[in-house]
XYZ file of C-alpha atoms in Angstrom:
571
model
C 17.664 -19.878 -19.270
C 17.305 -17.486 -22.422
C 16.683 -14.463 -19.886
C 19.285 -13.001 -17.095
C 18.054 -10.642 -14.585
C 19.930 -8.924 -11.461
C 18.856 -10.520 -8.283
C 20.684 -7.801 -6.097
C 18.244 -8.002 -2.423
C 16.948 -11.336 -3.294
C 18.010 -14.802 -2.246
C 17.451 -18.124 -4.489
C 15.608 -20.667 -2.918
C 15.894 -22.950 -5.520
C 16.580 -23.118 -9.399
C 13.730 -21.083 -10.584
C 12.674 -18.878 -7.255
C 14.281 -15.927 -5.589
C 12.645 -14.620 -2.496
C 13.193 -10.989 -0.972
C 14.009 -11.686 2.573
C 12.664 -7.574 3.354
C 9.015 -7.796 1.877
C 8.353 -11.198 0.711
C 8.044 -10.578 -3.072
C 8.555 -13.722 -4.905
C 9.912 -13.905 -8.285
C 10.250 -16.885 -10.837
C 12.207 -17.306 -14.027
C 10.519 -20.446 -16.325
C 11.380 -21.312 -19.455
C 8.713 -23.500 -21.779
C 9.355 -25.855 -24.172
C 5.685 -25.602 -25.827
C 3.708 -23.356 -27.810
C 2.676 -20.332 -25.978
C -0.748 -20.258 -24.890
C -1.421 -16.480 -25.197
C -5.036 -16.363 -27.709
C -2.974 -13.111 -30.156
C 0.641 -12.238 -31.487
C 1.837 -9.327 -29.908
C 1.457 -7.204 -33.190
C -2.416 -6.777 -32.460
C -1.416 -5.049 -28.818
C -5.310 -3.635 -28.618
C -6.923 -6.976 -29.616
C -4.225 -9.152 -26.533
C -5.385 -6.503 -24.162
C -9.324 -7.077 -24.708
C -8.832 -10.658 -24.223
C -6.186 -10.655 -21.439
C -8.916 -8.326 -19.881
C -11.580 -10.938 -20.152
C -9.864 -13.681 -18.728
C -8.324 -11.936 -16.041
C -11.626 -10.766 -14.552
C -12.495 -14.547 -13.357
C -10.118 -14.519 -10.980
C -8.719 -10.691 -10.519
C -8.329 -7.367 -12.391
C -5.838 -6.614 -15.672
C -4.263 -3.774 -14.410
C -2.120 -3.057 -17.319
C -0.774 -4.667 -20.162
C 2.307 -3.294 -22.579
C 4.261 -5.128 -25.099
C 8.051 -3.759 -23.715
C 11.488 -4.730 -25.505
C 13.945 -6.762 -23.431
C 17.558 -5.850 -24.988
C 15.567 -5.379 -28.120
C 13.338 -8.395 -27.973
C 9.478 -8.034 -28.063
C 7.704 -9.391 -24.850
C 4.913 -8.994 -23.033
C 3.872 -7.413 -19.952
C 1.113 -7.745 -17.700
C 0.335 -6.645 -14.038
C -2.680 -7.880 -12.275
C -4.035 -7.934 -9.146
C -5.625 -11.167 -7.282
C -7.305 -12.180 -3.786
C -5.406 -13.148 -1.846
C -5.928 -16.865 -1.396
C -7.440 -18.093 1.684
C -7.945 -14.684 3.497
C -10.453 -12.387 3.393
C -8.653 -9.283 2.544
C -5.679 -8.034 0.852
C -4.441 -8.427 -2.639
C -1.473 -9.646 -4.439
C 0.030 -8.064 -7.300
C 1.843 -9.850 -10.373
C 3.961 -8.631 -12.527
C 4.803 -11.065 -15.627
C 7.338 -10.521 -18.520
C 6.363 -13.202 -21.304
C 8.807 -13.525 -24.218
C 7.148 -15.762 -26.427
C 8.707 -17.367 -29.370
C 7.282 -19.577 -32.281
C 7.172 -22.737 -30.350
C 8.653 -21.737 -26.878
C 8.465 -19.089 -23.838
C 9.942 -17.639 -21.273
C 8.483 -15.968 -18.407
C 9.977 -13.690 -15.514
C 7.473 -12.690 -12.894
C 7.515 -11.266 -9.516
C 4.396 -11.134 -6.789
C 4.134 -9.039 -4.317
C 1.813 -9.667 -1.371
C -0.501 -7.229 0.715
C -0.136 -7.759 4.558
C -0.434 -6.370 7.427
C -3.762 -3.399 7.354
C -4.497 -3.550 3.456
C -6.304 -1.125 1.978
C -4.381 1.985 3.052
C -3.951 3.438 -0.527
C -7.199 3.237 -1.411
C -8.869 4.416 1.500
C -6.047 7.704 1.410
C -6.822 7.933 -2.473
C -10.727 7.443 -2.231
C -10.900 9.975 0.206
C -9.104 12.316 -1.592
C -10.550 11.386 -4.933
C -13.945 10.879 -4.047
C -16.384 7.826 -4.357
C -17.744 9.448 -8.411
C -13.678 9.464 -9.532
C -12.705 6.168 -8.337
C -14.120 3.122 -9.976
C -13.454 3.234 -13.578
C -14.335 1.522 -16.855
C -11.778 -0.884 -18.231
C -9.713 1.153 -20.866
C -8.733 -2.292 -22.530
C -12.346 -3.823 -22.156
C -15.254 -1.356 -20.633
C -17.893 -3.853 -20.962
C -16.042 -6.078 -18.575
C -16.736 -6.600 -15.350
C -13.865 -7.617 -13.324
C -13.515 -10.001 -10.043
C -11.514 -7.108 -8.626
C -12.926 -3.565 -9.381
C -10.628 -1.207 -12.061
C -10.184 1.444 -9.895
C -7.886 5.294 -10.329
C -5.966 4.089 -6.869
C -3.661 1.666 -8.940
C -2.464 4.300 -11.182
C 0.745 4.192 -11.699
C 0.567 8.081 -10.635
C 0.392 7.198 -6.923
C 3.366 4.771 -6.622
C 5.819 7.567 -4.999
C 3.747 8.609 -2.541
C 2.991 4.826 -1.621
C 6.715 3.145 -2.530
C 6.071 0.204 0.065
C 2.863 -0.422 -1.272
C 2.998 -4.147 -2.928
C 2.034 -2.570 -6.516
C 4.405 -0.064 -5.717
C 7.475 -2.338 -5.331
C 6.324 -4.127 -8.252
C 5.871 -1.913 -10.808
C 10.010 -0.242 -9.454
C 11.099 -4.418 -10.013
C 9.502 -4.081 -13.786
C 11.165 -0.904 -14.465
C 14.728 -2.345 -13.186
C 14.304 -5.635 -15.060
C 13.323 -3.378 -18.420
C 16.453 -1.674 -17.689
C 18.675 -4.649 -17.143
C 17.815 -7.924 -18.083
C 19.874 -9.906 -20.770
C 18.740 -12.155 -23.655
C 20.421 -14.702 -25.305
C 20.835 -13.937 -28.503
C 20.357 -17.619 -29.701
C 16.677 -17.524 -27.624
C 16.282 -13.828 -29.540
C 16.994 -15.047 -33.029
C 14.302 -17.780 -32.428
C 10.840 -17.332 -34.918
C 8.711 -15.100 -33.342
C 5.317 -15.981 -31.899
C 3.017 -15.627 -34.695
C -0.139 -15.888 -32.684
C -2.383 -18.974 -31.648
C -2.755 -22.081 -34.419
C -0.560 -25.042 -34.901
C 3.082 -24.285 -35.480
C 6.221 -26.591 -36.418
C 9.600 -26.100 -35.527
C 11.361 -23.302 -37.813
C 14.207 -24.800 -40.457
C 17.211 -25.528 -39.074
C 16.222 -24.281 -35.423
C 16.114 -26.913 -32.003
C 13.163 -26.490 -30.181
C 13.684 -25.530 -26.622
C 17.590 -25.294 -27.398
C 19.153 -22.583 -25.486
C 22.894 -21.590 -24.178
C 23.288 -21.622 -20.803
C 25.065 -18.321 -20.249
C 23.849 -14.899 -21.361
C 26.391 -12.558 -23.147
C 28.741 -10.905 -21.090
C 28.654 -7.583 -22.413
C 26.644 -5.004 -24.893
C 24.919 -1.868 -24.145
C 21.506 -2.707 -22.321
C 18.227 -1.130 -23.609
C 16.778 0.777 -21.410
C 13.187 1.111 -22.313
C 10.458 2.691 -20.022
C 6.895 0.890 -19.916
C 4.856 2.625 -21.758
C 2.270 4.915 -19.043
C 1.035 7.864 -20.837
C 1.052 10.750 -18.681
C 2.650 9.145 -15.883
C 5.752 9.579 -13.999
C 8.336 6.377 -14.147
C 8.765 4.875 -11.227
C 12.655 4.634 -10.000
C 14.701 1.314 -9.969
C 15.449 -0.095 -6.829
C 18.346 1.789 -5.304
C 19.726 -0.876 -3.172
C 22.275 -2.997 -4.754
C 24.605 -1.811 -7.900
C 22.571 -0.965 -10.556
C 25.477 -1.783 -13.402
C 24.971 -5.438 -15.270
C 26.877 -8.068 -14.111
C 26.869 -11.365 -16.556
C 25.720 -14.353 -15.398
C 29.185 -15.860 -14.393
C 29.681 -13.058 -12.055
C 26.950 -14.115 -9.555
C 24.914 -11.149 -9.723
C 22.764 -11.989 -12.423
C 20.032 -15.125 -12.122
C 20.865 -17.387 -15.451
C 19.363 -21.186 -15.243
C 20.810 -23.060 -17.724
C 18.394 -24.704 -20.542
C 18.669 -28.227 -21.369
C 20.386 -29.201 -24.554
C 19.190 -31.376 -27.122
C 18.737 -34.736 -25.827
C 18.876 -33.982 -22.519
C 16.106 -33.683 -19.783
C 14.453 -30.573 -19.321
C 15.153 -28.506 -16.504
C 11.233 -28.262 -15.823
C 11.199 -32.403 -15.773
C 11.175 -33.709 -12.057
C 9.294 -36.594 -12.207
C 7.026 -37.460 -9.283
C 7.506 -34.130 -7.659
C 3.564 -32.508 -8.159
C 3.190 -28.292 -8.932
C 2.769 -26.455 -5.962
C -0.722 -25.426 -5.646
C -1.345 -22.078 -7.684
C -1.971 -18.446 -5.566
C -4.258 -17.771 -8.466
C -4.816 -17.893 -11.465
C -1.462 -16.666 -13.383
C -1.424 -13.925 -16.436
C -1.860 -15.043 -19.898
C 1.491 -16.555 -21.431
C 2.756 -17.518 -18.155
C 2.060 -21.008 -18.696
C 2.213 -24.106 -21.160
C -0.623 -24.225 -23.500
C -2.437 -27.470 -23.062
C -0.123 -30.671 -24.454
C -1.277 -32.237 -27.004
C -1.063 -36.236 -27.593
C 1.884 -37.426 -27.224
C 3.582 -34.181 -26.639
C 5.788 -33.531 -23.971
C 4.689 -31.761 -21.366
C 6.590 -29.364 -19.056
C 6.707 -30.200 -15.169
C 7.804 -27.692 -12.111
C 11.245 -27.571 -10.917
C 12.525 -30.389 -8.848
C 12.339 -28.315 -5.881
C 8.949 -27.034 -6.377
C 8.018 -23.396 -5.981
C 7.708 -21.132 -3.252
C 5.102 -21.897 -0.335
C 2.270 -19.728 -1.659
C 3.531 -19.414 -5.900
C 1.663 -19.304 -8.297
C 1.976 -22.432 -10.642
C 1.081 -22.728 -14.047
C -2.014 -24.105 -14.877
C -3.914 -24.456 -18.654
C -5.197 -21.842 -20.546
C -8.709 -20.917 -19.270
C -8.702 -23.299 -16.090
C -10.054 -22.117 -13.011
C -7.680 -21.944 -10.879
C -7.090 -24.872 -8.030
C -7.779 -24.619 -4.603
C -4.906 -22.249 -3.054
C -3.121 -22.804 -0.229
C -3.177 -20.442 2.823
C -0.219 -17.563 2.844
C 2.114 -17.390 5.404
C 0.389 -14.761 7.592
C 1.703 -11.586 8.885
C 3.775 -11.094 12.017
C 1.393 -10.695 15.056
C 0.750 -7.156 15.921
C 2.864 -5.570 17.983
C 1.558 -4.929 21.363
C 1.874 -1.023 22.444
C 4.900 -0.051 24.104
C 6.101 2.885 25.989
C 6.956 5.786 23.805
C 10.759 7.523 24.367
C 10.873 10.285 25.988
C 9.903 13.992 25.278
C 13.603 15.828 24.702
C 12.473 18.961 26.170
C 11.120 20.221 29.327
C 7.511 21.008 28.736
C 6.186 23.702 31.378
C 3.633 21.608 34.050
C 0.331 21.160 32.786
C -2.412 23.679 34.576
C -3.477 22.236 37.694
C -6.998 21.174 37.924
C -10.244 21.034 35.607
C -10.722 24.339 33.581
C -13.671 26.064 35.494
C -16.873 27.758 34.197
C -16.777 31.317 33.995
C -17.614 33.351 37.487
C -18.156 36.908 38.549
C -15.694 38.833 38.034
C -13.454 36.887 36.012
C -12.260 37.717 32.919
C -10.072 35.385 31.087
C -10.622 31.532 31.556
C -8.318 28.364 30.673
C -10.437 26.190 28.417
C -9.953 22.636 27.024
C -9.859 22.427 22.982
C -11.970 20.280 20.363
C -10.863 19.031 16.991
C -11.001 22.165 14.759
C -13.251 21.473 11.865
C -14.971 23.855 8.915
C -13.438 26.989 10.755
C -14.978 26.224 14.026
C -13.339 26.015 17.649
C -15.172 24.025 19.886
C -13.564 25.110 23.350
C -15.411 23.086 26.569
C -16.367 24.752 29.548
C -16.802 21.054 31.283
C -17.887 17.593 30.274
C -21.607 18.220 29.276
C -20.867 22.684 28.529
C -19.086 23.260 24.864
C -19.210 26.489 23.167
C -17.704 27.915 20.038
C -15.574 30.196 18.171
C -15.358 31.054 15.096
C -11.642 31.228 13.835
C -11.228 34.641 11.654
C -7.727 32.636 10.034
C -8.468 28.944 10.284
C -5.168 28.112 8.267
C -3.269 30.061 10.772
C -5.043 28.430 14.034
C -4.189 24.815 11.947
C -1.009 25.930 12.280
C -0.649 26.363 15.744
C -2.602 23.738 17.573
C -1.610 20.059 17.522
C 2.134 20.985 16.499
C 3.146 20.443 20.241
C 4.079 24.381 21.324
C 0.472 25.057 22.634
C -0.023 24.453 26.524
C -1.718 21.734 28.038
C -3.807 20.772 31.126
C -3.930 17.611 32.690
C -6.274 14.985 32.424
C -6.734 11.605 33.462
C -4.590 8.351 32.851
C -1.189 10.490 31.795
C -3.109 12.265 28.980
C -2.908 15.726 28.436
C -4.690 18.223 26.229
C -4.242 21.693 24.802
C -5.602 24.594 26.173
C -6.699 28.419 25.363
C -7.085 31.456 27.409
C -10.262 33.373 26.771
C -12.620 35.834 27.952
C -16.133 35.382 27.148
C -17.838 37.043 24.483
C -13.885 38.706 23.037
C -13.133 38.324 19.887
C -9.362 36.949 21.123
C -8.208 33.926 21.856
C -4.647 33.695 23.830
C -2.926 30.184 23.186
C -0.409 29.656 25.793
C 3.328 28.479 24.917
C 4.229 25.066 26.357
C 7.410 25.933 26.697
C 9.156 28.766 28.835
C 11.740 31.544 26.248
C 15.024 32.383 27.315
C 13.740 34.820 29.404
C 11.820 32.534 31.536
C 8.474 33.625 30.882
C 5.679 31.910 28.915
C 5.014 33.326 25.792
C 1.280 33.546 24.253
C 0.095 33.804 20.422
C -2.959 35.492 19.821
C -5.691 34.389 17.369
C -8.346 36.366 16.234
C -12.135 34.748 16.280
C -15.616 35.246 17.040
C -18.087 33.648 19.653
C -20.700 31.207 17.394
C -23.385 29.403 18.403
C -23.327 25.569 17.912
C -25.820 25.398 15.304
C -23.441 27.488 13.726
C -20.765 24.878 14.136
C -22.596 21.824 13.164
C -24.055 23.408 9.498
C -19.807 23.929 8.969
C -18.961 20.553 9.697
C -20.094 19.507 5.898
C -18.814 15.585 4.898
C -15.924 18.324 3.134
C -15.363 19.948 6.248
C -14.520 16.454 8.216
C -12.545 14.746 5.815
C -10.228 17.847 5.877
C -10.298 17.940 9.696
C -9.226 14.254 9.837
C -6.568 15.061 7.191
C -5.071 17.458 9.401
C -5.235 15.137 12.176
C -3.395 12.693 10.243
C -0.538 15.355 10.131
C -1.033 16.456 13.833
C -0.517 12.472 14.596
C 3.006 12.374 12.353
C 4.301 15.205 13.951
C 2.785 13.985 17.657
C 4.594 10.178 17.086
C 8.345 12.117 15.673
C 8.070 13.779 19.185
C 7.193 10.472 20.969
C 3.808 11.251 21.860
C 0.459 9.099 21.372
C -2.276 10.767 20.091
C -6.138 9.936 20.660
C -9.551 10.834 19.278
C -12.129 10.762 22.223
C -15.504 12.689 23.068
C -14.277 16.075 24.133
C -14.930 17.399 27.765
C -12.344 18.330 30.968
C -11.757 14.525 31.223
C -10.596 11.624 29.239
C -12.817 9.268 28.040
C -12.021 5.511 27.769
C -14.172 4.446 25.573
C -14.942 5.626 22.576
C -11.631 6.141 21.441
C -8.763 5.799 18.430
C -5.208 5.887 19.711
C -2.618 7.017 17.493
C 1.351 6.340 17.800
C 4.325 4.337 16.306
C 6.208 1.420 18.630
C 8.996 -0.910 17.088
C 9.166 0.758 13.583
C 5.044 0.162 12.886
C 2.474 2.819 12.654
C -0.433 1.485 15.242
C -4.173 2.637 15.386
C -6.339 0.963 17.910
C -9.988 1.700 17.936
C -12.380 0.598 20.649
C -15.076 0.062 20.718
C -14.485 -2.008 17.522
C -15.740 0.066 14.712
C -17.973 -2.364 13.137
C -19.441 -1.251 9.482
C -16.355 1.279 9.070
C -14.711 1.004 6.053
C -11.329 -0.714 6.462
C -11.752 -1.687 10.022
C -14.373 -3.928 9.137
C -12.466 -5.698 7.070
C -9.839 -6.391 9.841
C -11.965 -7.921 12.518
C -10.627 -11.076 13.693
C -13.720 -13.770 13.232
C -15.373 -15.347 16.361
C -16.423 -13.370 19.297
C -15.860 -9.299 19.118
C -13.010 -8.533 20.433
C -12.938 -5.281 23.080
C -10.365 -3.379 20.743
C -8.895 -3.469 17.246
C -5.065 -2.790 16.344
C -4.634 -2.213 12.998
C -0.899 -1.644 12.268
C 1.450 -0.761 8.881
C 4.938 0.592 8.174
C 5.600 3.588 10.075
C 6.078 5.762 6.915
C 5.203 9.454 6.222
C 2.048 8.441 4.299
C 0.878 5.458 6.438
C 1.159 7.874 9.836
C -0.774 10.284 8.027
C -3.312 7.785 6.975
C -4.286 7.199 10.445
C -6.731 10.399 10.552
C -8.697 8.804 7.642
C -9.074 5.316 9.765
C -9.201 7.529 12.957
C -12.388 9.332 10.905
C -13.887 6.039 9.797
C -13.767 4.863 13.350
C -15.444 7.727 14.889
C -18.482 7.968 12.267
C -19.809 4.463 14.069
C -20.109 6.425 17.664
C -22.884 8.486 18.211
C -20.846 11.916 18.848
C -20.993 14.587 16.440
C -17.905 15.706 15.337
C -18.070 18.747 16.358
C -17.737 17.283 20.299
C -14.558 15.376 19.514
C -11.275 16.018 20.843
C -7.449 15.210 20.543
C -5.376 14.155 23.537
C -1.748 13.749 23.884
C 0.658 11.275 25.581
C 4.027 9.993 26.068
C 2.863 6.668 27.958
């Protein structure tokens, strides 16, 4: 092959294909013996873009396009985003390095595949960005209309926060391979791709003639992809990040037929793997013309679920179904809390009676600066919190007391005397001393009208945020965490459970939230089932974005947030 490219974390499955054995990605190295099919040279970079935009949209979204230099030599590069094939939900993305010569190609792609919940980033990102900011115009093309929408969520911006996230992981591969990757400099030295028309071999050059080794030294270029404004995304850190030449082992280097000599794409009477979609412009043979050879898949054929190349402006052929995700993994038993919490109250708060003075009161989810605090199952009233920032701070961290409940759930509690303008929060833990130590918070007794004109659509979404961080704290102390009507009791159904078992984040919703966004892209088809799991990888930002799915769950009951509640467990 004319390119070389470090495989480091991938394993070959054949000639052409490499498959990461962590995540799946798939990447391809092809080398084409025809005229490339892309419709401009890659001097008119604004005019390739349009186009590439255009054609795209049948099938996916453009997400970028840059012409990049490998080792000096022009090619370029596309990432788009498909369906993918044969589900109903989830993407795939594809990254594609085209060097196109005069009257030859070769291409270097990876795709990476959503599974699992999709979706995460852009619910996270919407939410935080807001429905006006999100969908875009096509910079390259803003009269298209794309299959896929052009949204801000696959900004290149966002990667860090989302590194596992399919587009993620590609866009770190392209920034490696721009870093890395070798070119023969026989391949380099070939005519350049002049653009589309009818083009003869150069003078004294051999079509599709290429050494089979890559040079085994030389300073690599390392050239960033051009993202205005944007922060480059790191190179994979596992695996040496120094070139090794071809002969070493590290590098991928197929060797390209001689003169005279079958191509290595010829494998007669072995058909092309059906296509995952349709592939980016320049990854494929233009259309042969009479008599013209034509350029067939490896002998081994590519991996179940590749993309193969198909003609220029084809729709692409029926796709065959992805390998599916690993099942869900069924809630376990969480480990262990480390310390000794102090029992839980005995007993069901109780309504305030003469002569008392200071009462031990369930708590609701804190929202717009609003305590709801419940006296019993049907009785809620409300404080006002003087420091809201400061209350976030104390409750859901795990140092607040709790009282008992039902089913091994527990849920924190307050100490308060009606109509004071304190609030005691109980430690959960006893000091050195021995005694249980109480934090004061400073509020003001509201009325629930009050409470429901704070809980704006503002007001929630930052409530849920927070309970997205109450819920990574709650699962790195090997608790559960679930959303349920509030009251002195806890509820069954409706409900969103929270926690992490065998290294995936898990939310389970029942009933199932049907019309939420997300969740109702996740139901299973045939009859309802009673509960949905929803799972991911237990990372920082997945955990977190459990509040937003625990929100979007809870807006299809008919509670009003201000009569929700958080309960904890370690079963």
């Amino acid at each position: 092959m004319p390119l070389s490219f470090d495989t480091t974390g991938f394993r070959q499955h054949d000639q052409t294909h490499w498959l990461h054995p962590g995540t799946g990605d798939q990447v391809s190295l092809n080398y084409f013996d025809l005229v490339p099919d892309l419709p401009r040279s890659l001097s008119d970079l604004p005019g390739l873009r349009q186009d590439l935009t255009g054609f795209t949209a049948e099938s996916g979204c453009l997400i970028e396009a840059h012409v990049v230099q490998l080792q000096g030599v022009p090619a370029l590069l596309q990432i788009v985003k498909i369906p993918r094939p044969g589900q109903q939900h989830g993407q795939v993305f594809i990254a594609a390095f085209t060097v196109p010569k005069a009257t030859c190609s070769a291409v270097l792609r990876i795709q990476c595949e959503e599974t699992g919940t999709t979706g995460v980033r852009e619910a996270v990102l919407m939410a935080e960005l807001g429905p006006q900011n999100w969908f875009r115009a096509h910079p390259y093309a803003p009269n298209v209309i794309s299959k896929l929408p052009y949204h801000s969520g696959d900004d290149m911006h966002w990667d860090p926060r989302f590194p596992q996230h399919p587009l993620s992981r590609a866009r770190a591969w392209v920034h490696h391979v721009v870093r890395t990757a070798q070119v023969d400099p026989r391949f380099a030295a070939l005519p350049p791709f002049p653009g589309p028309g009818p083009v003869g071999p150069a003078p004294g050059s051999v079509p599709g003639s290429a050494p089979p080794h890559a040079p085994a030294g030389g300073a690599q270029a390392a050239v960033p992809v051009p993202q205005p404004g944007s922060p480059a995304a790191q190179p994979p850190t596992a695996g040496p990040q120094a070139v090794v030449p071809p002969a070493g082992g590290a590098h991928a280097a197929t060797p390209v037929p001689q003169p005279g000599a079958p191509t290595a794409a010829a494998a007669p009477g072995v058909p092309p793997g059906p296509p995952l979609g349709a592939p980016p412009f320049g990854t494929h043979p233009a259309a042969a013309q009479p008599g013209a050879p034509t350029a067939q898949p490896p002998a081994a054929g590519p991996l179940p679920g590749s993309p193969a190349p198909a003609p220029l402006g084809t729709q692409p052929a029926a796709a065959q179904a992805v390998p599916q995700p690993d099942p869900v993994p069924q809630p376990d038993a969480a480990p262990p809390v480390p310390q000794q919490p102090v029992a839980p109250q005995p007993g069901v708060p109780q309504l305030p009676g003469e002569g008392s003075r200071m009462h031990s009161l369930v708590t609701g989810l804190p929202i717009g600066g609003y305590l709801p605090i419940w006296l019993s199952n049907q009785d809620v009233g409300y404080l006002r919190l003087v420091d809201p920032e400061a209350a976030l701070a104390l409750f859901g961290a795990g140092e607040v007391g709790r009282a008992d409940l039902n089913g091994g759930w527990v849920r924190e509690t307050v100490m308060y005397e009606w109509g004071s303008n304190t609030v005691f929060l109980p430690g959960r833990f006893r000091g050195e001393s021995g005694g249980i130590e109480a934090k004061m918070l400073e509020v003001a007794p509201a009325k629930p009208e009050e409470a429901k004109q704070a809980a704006t659509p503002e007001a929630v979404l930052a409530a849920f945020r927070w309970l997205g961080g109450v819920a990574l704290a709650a699962t790195r102390r090997g608790e559960s965490v679930a959303l349920v009507p509030g009251g002195v009791q806890m509820w069954g159904r409706p409900s969103v459970v929270i926690k992490v078992a065998a290294g995936k984040s898990l939310v389970c919703a029942a009933p199932v939230p049907v019309g939420a966004p997300i969740w109702s892209e996740q139901i299973p088809p045939g009859p309802e089932p009673e509960e949905l799991w929803l799972d991911g990888e237990a990372t920082e930002e997945i955990i977190r974005a459990s509040g937003l799915l625990a929100m979007y769950a809870s807006q299809t009951w008919t509670v009003h947030p201000t009569e929700l509640a958080l309960s904890f467990s370690t079963s």
